[in-house]
Amino acid sequence: TMAELWSFPRCTRTFRQVTRAHSCGTGDLEAMLEKKPGARAALFLKLEKTVIRWPGVEIVYKNRYALFRTTRIFADLVFMKDALRLAILLDRDARDPIFFKVQKMSSRRVAQVTLIRSAAELRAARDYFKAAYRFSRVE
């Protein structure tokens, strides 16, 4: 519930855990995309364009990865040599062949990992990404 949320005084980012360890700020999109191959950068920007419109979403940009969060991380993306590695945190095992790795994170969170190399693969992951976002909002 909203009463359980905590904001870090210096950067005002909101967290579910009091005194959550973090880096203040959300990084820099341009710096993250610098020297990234154009095709992968374009796929990332396509995903970002959709996600940034969802209420309460914050994207944290670091050297070669991005974290997608509300008050909880619901996905992370890493720029790899030949693909984008996307880990989506759901409340269940999706049992979909697009995911090459599934890892139970807790009794209520399961990470599903896929590789994105094309717009078609991005579209295949979109509904799961949206489900993870929704789960992060109601969890």
Short mmCIF file of C-alpha atoms in Angstrom, two decimals:
data_model
loop_
_atom_site.label_atom_id
_atom_site.label_comp_id
_atom_site.label_asym_id
_atom_site.label_seq_id
_atom_site.Cartn_x
_atom_site.Cartn_y
_atom_site.Cartn_z
CA THR A 1 0.00 0.00 0.00
CA MET A 2 1.05 3.58 -0.40
CA ALA A 3 1.70 3.90 3.36
CA GLU A 4 4.40 1.23 3.06
CA LEU A 5 6.39 3.13 0.41
CA TRP A 6 9.54 4.97 1.35
CA SER A 7 11.23 7.85 -0.52
CA PHE A 8 14.97 8.42 -0.31
CA PRO A 9 15.34 12.03 0.90
CA ARG A 10 18.20 13.02 -1.42
CA CYS A 11 16.78 11.85 -4.76
CA THR A 12 13.12 11.26 -3.80
CA ARG A 13 13.04 7.87 -5.56
CA THR A 14 10.32 5.67 -4.08
CA PHE A 15 10.99 2.18 -2.77
CA ARG A 16 9.09 -0.55 -0.97
CA GLN A 17 11.91 -1.18 1.51
CA VAL A 18 13.09 1.49 3.93
CA THR A 19 16.73 2.51 3.35
CA ARG A 20 16.94 0.46 0.14
CA ALA A 21 20.49 0.46 -1.24
CA HIS A 22 20.61 2.23 -4.60
CA SER A 23 22.43 4.83 -6.66
CA CYS A 24 20.73 8.20 -6.75
CA GLY A 25 19.64 9.25 -10.20
CA THR A 26 18.49 7.24 -13.16
CA GLY A 27 21.56 7.51 -15.37
CA ASP A 28 21.75 8.80 -18.91
CA LEU A 29 20.10 7.20 -21.95
CA GLU A 30 22.54 8.74 -24.43
CA ALA A 31 25.55 7.56 -22.45
CA MET A 32 24.13 4.03 -22.24
CA LEU A 33 23.48 3.92 -26.00
CA GLU A 34 26.87 5.38 -26.92
CA LYS A 35 28.82 2.93 -29.12
CA LYS A 36 25.96 0.40 -29.13
CA PRO A 37 25.19 -1.14 -32.55
CA GLY A 38 22.37 0.69 -34.31
CA ALA A 39 20.04 -2.30 -34.63
CA ARG A 40 20.13 -3.12 -30.92
CA ALA A 41 19.84 0.53 -29.95
CA ALA A 42 16.77 0.82 -32.19
CA LEU A 43 15.17 -2.23 -30.55
CA PHE A 44 15.84 -0.76 -27.13
CA LEU A 45 14.35 2.61 -28.12
CA LYS A 46 11.27 0.86 -29.47
CA LEU A 47 10.77 -0.87 -26.13
CA GLU A 48 11.50 2.29 -24.16
CA LYS A 49 9.01 4.32 -26.23
CA THR A 50 6.22 1.95 -25.21
CA VAL A 51 7.17 1.48 -21.57
CA ILE A 52 7.84 5.11 -20.71
CA ARG A 53 4.14 5.88 -21.33
CA TRP A 54 2.97 3.48 -18.62
CA PRO A 55 2.05 5.24 -15.36
CA GLY A 56 4.67 5.12 -12.63
CA VAL A 57 7.49 3.64 -14.73
CA GLU A 58 11.06 4.70 -14.15
CA ILE A 59 13.95 3.47 -16.28
CA VAL A 60 17.41 3.38 -14.74
CA TYR A 61 20.16 3.56 -17.39
CA LYS A 62 23.62 2.23 -16.62
CA ASN A 63 26.64 1.35 -18.78
CA ARG A 64 25.22 -1.57 -20.70
CA TYR A 65 21.94 -2.27 -18.97
CA ALA A 66 18.60 -0.73 -18.11
CA LEU A 67 16.31 -1.48 -15.18
CA PHE A 68 12.57 -1.02 -15.61
CA ARG A 69 10.78 -0.30 -12.34
CA THR A 70 7.75 1.07 -10.62
CA THR A 71 8.37 0.79 -6.87
CA ARG A 72 9.87 -2.60 -7.72
CA ILE A 73 12.02 -3.74 -10.66
CA PHE A 74 9.87 -5.65 -13.13
CA ALA A 75 12.44 -6.21 -15.89
CA ASP A 76 16.06 -5.67 -16.76
CA LEU A 77 17.74 -5.49 -20.11
CA VAL A 78 21.41 -6.03 -20.93
CA PHE A 79 23.15 -5.14 -24.20
CA MET A 80 25.04 -8.26 -25.25
CA LYS A 81 27.36 -8.82 -28.18
CA ASP A 82 24.64 -10.04 -30.57
CA ALA A 83 21.33 -9.48 -28.75
CA LEU A 84 19.45 -7.76 -25.96
CA ARG A 85 19.04 -10.04 -22.95
CA LEU A 86 15.68 -9.30 -21.36
CA ALA A 87 14.75 -10.68 -17.93
CA ILE A 88 11.09 -10.25 -17.09
CA LEU A 89 9.90 -10.77 -13.50
CA LEU A 90 6.48 -12.40 -13.31
CA ASP A 91 4.39 -14.03 -10.60
CA ARG A 92 4.57 -17.41 -12.38
CA ASP A 93 6.53 -19.53 -14.83
CA ALA A 94 5.21 -18.48 -18.24
CA ARG A 95 6.21 -21.81 -19.83
CA ASP A 96 6.83 -20.21 -23.21
CA PRO A 97 9.63 -21.37 -25.52
CA ILE A 98 10.76 -17.77 -26.09
CA PHE A 99 12.37 -17.99 -22.64
CA PHE A 100 15.65 -19.91 -22.50
CA LYS A 101 16.03 -19.55 -18.74
CA VAL A 102 13.50 -19.49 -15.91
CA GLN A 103 14.60 -18.86 -12.34
CA LYS A 104 12.44 -18.69 -9.24
CA MET A 105 13.52 -15.56 -7.36
CA SER A 106 11.13 -15.96 -4.41
CA SER A 107 7.83 -17.62 -3.63
CA ARG A 108 6.09 -14.87 -5.65
CA ARG A 109 8.59 -13.88 -8.35
CA VAL A 110 9.92 -15.83 -11.31
CA ALA A 111 12.48 -14.41 -13.76
CA GLN A 112 11.97 -15.38 -17.41
CA VAL A 113 14.93 -14.62 -19.67
CA THR A 114 14.83 -14.19 -23.45
CA LEU A 115 17.11 -12.84 -26.15
CA ILE A 116 15.84 -10.07 -28.42
CA ARG A 117 17.45 -9.76 -31.86
CA SER A 118 14.49 -8.58 -33.93
CA ALA A 119 11.26 -6.61 -33.76
CA ALA A 120 9.35 -9.93 -33.98
CA GLU A 121 11.14 -11.23 -30.86
CA LEU A 122 10.40 -7.95 -29.10
CA ARG A 123 6.71 -8.29 -30.00
CA ALA A 124 6.70 -11.88 -28.69
CA ALA A 125 7.90 -10.66 -25.28
CA ARG A 126 5.66 -7.58 -25.11
CA ASP A 127 2.65 -9.15 -23.37
CA TYR A 128 4.88 -10.71 -20.72
CA PHE A 129 6.62 -7.38 -20.22
CA LYS A 130 3.24 -5.68 -19.70
CA ALA A 131 2.16 -8.46 -17.29
CA ALA A 132 5.34 -7.94 -15.26
CA TYR A 133 4.63 -4.20 -15.11
CA ARG A 134 1.07 -4.84 -13.91
CA PHE A 135 2.31 -7.33 -11.32
CA SER A 136 4.80 -4.78 -9.98
CA ARG A 137 1.98 -2.29 -9.53
CA VAL A 138 -0.30 -4.57 -7.48
CA GLU A 139 2.20 -6.77 -5.66
#
